[in-house]
Coordinates of C-alpha atoms in Angstrom, one line a residue:
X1 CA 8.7 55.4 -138.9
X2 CA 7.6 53.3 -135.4
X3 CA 7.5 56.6 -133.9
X4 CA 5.2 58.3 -136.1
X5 CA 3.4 55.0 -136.0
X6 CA 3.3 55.7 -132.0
X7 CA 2.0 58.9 -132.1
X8 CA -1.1 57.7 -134.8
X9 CA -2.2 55.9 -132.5
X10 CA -2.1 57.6 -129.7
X11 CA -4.0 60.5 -131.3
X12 CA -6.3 58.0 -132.3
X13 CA -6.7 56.8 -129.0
X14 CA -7.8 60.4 -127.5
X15 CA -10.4 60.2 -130.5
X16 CA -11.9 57.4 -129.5
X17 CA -11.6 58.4 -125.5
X18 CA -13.4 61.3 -126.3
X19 CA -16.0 59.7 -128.0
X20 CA -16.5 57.2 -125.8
X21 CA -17.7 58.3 -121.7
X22 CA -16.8 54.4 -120.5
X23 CA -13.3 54.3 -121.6
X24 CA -12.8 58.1 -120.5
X25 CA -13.3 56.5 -117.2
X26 CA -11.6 53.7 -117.4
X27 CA -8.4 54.4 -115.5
X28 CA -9.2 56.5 -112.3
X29 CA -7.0 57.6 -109.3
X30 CA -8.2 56.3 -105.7
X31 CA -7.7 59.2 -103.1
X32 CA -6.3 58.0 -100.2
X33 CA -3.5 58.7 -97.6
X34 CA -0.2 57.3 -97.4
X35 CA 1.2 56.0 -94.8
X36 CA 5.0 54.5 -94.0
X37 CA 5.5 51.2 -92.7
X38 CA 9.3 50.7 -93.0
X39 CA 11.9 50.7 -90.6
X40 CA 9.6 51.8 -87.5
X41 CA 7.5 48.7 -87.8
X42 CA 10.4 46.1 -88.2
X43 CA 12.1 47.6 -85.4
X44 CA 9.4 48.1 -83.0
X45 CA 6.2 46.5 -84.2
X46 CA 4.0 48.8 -84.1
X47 CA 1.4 47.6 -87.0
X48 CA 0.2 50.8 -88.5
X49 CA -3.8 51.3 -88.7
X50 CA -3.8 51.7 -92.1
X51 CA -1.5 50.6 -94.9
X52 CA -2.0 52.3 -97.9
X53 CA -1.4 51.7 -101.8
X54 CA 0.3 55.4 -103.2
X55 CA -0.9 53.7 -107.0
X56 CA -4.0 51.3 -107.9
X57 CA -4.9 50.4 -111.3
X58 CA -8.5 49.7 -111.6
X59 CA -11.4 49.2 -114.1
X60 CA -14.5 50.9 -113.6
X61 CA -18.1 50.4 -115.6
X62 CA -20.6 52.5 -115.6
X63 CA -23.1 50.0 -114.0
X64 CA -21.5 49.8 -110.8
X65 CA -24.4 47.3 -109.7
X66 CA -23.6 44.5 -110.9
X67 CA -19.5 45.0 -112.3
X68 CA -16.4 43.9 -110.0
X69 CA -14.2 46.7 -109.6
X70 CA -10.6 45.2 -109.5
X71 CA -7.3 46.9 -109.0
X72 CA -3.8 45.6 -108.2
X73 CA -0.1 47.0 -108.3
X74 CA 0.1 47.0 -105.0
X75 CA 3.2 48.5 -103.6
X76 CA 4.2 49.6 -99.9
X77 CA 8.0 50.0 -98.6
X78 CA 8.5 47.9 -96.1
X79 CA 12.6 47.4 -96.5
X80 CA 11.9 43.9 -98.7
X81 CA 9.7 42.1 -96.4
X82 CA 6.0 40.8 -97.5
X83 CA 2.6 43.0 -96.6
X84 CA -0.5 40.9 -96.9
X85 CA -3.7 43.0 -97.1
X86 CA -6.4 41.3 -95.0
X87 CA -9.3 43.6 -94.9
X88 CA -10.9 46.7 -96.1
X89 CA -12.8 49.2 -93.8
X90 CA -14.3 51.8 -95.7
X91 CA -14.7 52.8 -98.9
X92 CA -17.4 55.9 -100.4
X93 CA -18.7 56.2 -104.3
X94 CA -18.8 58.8 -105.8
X95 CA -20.8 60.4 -108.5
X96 CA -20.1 62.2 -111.4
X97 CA -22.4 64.4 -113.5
X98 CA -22.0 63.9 -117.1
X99 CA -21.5 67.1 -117.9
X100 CA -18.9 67.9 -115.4
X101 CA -16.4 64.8 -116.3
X102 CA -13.9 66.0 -114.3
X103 CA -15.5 67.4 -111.3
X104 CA -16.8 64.9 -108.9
X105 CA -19.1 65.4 -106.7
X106 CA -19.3 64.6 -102.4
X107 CA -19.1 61.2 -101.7
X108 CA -22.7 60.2 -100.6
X109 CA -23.1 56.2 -99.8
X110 CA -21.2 54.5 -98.1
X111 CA -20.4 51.0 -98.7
X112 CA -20.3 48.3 -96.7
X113 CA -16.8 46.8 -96.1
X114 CA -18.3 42.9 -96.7
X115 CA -18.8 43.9 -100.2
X116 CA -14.6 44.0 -101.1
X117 CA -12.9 40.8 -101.5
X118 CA -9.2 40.8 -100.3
X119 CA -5.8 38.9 -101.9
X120 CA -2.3 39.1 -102.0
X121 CA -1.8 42.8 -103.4
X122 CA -5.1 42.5 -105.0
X123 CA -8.7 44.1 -104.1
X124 CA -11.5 43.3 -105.8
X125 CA -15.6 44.8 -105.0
X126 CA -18.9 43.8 -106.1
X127 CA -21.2 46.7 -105.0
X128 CA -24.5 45.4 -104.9
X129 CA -26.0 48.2 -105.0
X130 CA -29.4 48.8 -106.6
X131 CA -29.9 51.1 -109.9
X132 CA -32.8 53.4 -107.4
X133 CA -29.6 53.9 -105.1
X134 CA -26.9 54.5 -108.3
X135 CA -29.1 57.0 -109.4
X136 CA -30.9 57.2 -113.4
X137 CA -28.2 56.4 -115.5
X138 CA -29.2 59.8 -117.9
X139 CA -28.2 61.9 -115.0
X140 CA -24.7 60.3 -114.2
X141 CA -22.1 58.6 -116.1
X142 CA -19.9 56.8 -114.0
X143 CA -18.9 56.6 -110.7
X144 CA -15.8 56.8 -109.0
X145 CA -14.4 54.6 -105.8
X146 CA -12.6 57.2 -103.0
X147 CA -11.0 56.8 -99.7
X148 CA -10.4 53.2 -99.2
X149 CA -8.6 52.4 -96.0
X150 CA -6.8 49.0 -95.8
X151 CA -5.2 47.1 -92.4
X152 CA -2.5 44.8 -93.5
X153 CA -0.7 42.3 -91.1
X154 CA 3.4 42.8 -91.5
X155 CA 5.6 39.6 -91.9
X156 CA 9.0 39.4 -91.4
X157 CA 11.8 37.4 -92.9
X158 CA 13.8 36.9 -89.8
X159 CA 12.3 35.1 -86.3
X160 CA 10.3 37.7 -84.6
X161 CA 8.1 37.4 -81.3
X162 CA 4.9 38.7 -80.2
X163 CA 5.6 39.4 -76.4
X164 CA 3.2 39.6 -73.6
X165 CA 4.4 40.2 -69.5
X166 CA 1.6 39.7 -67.0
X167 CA 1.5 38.9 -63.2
X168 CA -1.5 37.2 -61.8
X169 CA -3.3 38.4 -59.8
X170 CA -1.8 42.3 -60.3
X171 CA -3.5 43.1 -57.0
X172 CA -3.2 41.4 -54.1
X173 CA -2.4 41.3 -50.3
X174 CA 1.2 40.9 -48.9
X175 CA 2.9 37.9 -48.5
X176 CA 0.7 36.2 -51.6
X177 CA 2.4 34.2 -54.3
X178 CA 1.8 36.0 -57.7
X179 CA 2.9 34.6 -61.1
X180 CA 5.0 36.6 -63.3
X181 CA 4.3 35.0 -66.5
X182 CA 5.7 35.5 -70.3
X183 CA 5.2 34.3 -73.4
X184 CA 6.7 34.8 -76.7
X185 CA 5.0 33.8 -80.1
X186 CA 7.3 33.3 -83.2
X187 CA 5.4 35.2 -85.8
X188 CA 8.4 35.4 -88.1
X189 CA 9.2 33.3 -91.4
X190 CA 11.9 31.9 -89.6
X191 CA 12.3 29.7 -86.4
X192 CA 13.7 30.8 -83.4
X193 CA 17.5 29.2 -82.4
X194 CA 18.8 29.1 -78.7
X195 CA 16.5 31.9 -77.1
X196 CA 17.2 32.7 -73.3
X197 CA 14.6 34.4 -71.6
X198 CA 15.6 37.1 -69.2
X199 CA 13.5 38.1 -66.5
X200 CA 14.3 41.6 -63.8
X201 CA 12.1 40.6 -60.9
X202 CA 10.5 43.9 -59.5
X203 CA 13.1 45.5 -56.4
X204 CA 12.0 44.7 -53.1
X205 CA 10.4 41.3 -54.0
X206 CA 11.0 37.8 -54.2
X207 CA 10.9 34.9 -55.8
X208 CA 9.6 31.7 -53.9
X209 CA 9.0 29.1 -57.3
X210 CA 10.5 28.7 -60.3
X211 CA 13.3 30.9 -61.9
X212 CA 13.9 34.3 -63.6
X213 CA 15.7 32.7 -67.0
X214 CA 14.6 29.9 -69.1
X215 CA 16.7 28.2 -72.0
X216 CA 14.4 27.2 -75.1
X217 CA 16.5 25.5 -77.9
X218 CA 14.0 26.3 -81.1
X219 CA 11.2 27.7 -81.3
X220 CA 9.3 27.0 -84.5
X221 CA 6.9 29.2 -86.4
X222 CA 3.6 30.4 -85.1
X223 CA 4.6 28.5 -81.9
X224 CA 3.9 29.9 -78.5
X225 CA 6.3 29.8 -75.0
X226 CA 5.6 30.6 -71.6
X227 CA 8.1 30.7 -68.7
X228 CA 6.7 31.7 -65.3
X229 CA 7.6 31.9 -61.5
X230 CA 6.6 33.0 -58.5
X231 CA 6.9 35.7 -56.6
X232 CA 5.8 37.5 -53.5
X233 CA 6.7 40.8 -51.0
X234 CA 6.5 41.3 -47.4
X235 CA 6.3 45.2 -47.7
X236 CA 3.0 46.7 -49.0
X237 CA 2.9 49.5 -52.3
X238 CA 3.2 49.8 -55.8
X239 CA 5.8 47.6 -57.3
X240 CA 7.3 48.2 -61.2
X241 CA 8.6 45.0 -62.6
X242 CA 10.6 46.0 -65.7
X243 CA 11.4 44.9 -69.1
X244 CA 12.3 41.4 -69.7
X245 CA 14.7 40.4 -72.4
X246 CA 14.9 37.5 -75.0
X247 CA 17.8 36.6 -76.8
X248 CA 17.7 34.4 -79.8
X249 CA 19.3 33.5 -83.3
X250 CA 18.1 32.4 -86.6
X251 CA 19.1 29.6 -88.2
X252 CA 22.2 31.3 -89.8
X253 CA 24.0 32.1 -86.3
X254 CA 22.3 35.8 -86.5
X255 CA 22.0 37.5 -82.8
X256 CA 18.5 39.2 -82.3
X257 CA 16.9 40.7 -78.7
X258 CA 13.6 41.4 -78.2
X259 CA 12.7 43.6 -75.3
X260 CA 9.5 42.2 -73.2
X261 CA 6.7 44.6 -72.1
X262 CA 6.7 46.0 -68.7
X263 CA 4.1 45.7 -66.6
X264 CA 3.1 47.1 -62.8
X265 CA 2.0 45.0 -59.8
X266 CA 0.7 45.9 -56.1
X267 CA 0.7 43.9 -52.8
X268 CA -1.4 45.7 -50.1
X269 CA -2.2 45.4 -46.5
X270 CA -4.6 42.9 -45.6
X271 CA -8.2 44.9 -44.9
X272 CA -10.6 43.2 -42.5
X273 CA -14.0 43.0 -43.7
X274 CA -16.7 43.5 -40.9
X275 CA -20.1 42.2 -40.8
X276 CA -22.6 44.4 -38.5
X277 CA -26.2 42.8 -37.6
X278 CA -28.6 45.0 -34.8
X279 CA -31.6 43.2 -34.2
X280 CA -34.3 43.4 -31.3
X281 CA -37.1 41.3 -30.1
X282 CA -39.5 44.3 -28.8
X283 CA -40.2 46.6 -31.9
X284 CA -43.6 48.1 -30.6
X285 CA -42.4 49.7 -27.2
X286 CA -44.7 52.2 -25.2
X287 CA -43.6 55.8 -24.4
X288 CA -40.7 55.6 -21.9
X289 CA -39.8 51.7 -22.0
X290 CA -36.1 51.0 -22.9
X291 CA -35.7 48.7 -25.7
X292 CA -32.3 46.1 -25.6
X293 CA -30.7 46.0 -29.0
X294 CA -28.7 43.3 -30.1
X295 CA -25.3 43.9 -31.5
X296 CA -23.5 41.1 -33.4
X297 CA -20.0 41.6 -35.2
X298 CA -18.3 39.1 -37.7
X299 CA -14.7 39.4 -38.9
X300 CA -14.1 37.7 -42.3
X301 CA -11.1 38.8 -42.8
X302 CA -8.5 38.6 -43.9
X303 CA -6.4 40.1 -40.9
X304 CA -7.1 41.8 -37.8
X305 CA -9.8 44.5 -36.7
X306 CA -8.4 46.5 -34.1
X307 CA -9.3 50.0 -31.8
X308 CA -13.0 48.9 -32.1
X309 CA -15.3 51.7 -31.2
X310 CA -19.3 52.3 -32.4
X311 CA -21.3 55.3 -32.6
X312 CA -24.6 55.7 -33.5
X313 CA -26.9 58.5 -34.6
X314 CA -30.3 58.0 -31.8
X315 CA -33.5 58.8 -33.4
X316 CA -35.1 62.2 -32.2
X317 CA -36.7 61.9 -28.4
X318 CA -34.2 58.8 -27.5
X319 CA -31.5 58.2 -25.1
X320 CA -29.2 55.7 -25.2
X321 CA -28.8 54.1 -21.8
X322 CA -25.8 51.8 -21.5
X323 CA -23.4 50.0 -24.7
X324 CA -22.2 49.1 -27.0
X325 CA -18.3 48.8 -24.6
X326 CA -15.2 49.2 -27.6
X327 CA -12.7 46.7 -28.4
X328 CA -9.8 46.5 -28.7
X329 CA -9.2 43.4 -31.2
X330 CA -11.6 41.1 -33.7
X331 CA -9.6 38.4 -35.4
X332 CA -10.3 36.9 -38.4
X333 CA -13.3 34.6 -38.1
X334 CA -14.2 36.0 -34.6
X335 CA -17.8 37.2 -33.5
X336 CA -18.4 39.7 -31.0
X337 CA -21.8 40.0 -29.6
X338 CA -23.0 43.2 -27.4
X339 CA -26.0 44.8 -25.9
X340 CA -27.4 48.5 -26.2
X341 CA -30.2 49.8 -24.3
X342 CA -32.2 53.0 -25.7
X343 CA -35.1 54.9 -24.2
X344 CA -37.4 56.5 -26.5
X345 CA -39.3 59.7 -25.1
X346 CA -42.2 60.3 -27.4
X347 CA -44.5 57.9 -30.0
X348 CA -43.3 57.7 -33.7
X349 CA -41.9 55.3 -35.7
X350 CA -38.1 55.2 -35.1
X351 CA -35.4 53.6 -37.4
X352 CA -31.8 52.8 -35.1
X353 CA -28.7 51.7 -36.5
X354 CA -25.1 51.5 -34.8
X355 CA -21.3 52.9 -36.8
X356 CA -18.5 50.5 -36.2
X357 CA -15.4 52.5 -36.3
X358 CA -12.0 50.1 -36.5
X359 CA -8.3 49.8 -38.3
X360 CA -6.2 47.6 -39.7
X361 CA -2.8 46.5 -38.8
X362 CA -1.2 50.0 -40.7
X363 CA -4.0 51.7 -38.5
X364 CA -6.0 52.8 -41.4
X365 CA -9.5 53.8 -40.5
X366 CA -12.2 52.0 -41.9
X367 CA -16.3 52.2 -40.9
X368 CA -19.1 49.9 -41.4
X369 CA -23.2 50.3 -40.7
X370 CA -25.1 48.2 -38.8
X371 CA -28.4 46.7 -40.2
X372 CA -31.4 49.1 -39.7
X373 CA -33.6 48.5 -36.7
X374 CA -37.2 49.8 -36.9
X375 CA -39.2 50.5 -33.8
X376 CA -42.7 51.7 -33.1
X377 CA -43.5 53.9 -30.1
X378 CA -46.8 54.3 -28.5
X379 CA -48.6 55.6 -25.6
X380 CA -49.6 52.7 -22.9
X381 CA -53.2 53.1 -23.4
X382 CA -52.7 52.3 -27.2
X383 CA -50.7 49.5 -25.5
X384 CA -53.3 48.2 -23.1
X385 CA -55.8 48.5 -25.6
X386 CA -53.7 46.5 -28.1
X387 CA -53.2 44.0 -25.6
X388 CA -57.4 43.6 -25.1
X389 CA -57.6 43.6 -28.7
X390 CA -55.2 40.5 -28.9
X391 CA -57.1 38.3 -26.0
X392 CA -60.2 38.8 -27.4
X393 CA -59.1 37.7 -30.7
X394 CA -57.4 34.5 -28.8
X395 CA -61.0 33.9 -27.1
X396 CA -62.7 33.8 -30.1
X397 CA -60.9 31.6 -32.1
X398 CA -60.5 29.3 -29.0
X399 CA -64.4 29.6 -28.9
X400 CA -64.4 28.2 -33.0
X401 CA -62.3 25.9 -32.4
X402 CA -64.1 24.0 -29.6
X403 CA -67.2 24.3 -31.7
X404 CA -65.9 22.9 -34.3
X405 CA -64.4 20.1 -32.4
X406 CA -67.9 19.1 -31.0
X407 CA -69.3 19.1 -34.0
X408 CA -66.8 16.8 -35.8
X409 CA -67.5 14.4 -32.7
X410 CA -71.4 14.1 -32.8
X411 CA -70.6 13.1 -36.6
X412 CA -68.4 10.1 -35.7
X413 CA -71.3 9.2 -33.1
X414 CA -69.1 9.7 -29.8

């Protein structure tokens, strides 16, 4: 008797479903890709993109503008530990032609992810969206939520630690002190009992502060550690510092290790930086004249310039007469000043500049420019005539002056 009672009402039901387009729609599928999170994130960490729901229950109305789609039953494998969904983002609607229920058609607006509201296992949307945007209601009758992607953040039952390696600065001359620094954050449920950090310094340095291993009795949820020390090489190149380990209990006497990121350091020879000024006092010279260049050479450092020589590149219809003399050394913080004389052989405007050519204590070559030096050449009756021009302009405002001397004294009545 209850079973023909059952299937009554269940044949009433597809009556009313098929009289009624809402509650045909009631109860729609979301189409979305799965994705496991299971043993590979526990064991590794590795928080996947995406977290998916194979099975949402949700209700739909047909005026999406102003309803609340809701669905729950959210269910991922993740070997009995907790997933907390924290944020949706992307989701498309649909829309369906009345007259093809079962046919949707492609996915044109695309919402915006601040719309959806996020819970424990539950999602819920407002859509906000306008009726002109929906569409008439007479040519659709309901529309249909697709392709939501979720992130979710995994939490674990047992003590578990973010890990992070870093040496500072990862770059850096020989013989500097670098810190190796690492810190672990308890992200678990659980605290953290008698973990021993385990450090592998990287071959071929050492350590000049502190010590590879550190002892830390508890550490508590959502609490950070560092331990750090100091190292340093005497040897330039690229140095690999491997994978740390961390050792630790829960509060049951349970053994865990965690393995701590590797990370890469370098120490390299110290490169002396050269500064290169070329200056001269004469910069309109007539056809012939030799012109005396200053050469000035800082070393900043840090470490030594050595096998100094310069070359330049002489303008066209120029000579160079005597310098710059090489060197053999420029410490750090030393100046060298030097003299070059050039003869220029024709009028134009000439630009001059001087190549420094030195090495570094692993004799690697290195060159640096000089300033650029411009020079006007002229023929010495453009010269004499220049000169003319510039007494007679001395004479006349001599003249103006004295005049206007005089005439400041007969005011005062001397």
């Amino acid at each position: 008797m209850k079973k023909n009672i059952g299937i009554l009402c269940a044949i009433a039901l597809l009556v009313i479903l098929s009289q009624d387009s809402l509650a045909w729609h009631a109860i729609l599928p979301i189409q979305i890709e799965r994705v496991h999170v299971g043993t590979q994130v526990r064991d590794d960490f590795e928080i996947p993109e995406y977290v998916i729901n194979p099975v949402f229950k949700f209700k739909i109305l047909t005026a999406l503008s102003n309803a609340t789609l809701t669905f729950d039953a959210y269910e991922v494998d993740v070997d009995n530990d907790e997933i907390i969904v924290n944020g949706i983002f992307a989701a498309n609607v649909c829309k369906s032609e009345r007259k093809f229920r079962k046919s949707w058609i492609e996915c044109e607006i695309i919402l915006d992810p601040a719309l959806f509201n996020t819970g424990t296992n539950t999602i819920s949307f407002q859509s906000g969206l306008s009726q002109s945007v929906l569409g008439p209601p007479r040519d659709y009758d309901d529309y249909m939520i697709k392709n939501v992607m979720l992130k979710a953040d995994y939490k674990h039952l047992e003590p578990y630690f973010l890990e992070n390696k870093a040496v500072v600065p990862n770059n850096t001359i020989v013989g500097t002190p670098v810190e190796v620094k690492i810190s672990l954050t308890n992200i678990g449920v659980k605290p953290a009992i008698n973990t021993t950090i385990i450090d592998y310094a990287p071959l071929g340095t050492r350590i000049i502060g502190g010590s590879r291993e550190k002892f830390i009795p508890t550490i508590n949820l959502q609490e950070t550690v560092t331990h750090s020390y100091l190292i340093t090489a005497v040897n330039p190149g690229a140095y690999y510092a491997p994978r740390s380990l961390a050792i630790y209990m829960n509060e049951e006497g349970e053994l865990f290790r965690k393995n701590i990121t590797a990370t890469k350091l370098e120490f390299r020879l110290p490169k002396p930086v050269l500064n290169v000024s070329l200056s001269t006092r004469k910069e309109v010279v007539t056809v012939g004249e030799t012109v005396e260049f200053n050469l000035e050479i800082t070393n900043y450092g840090p470490g030594e310039a050595r096998n100094i020589t310069f070359s330049s590149t002489p303008p066209l219809k120029s000579e160079l007469v005597a310098g710059p003399e090489s060197m053999i050394s420029l410490g750090e913080n030393q100046t060298l000043h030097s003299k070059i004389t050039v003869r220029f052989t024709d009028t134009s405007q000439q630009i001059y500049r001087v190549y420094t050519h030195y090495e570094d204590s692993a004799l690697r070559g290195y060159v640096e420019k000089s300033s650029d030096v411009e020079v006007s050449i002229v023929e010495k009756t453009d010269v004499e005539i220049f000169k003319a021009k510039t007494l007679l302009a001395i004479i006349i405002v001599a003249i103006l002056v004295i005049a206007i001397l005089i005439v400041i004294l007969r005011q005062v009545g001397l």
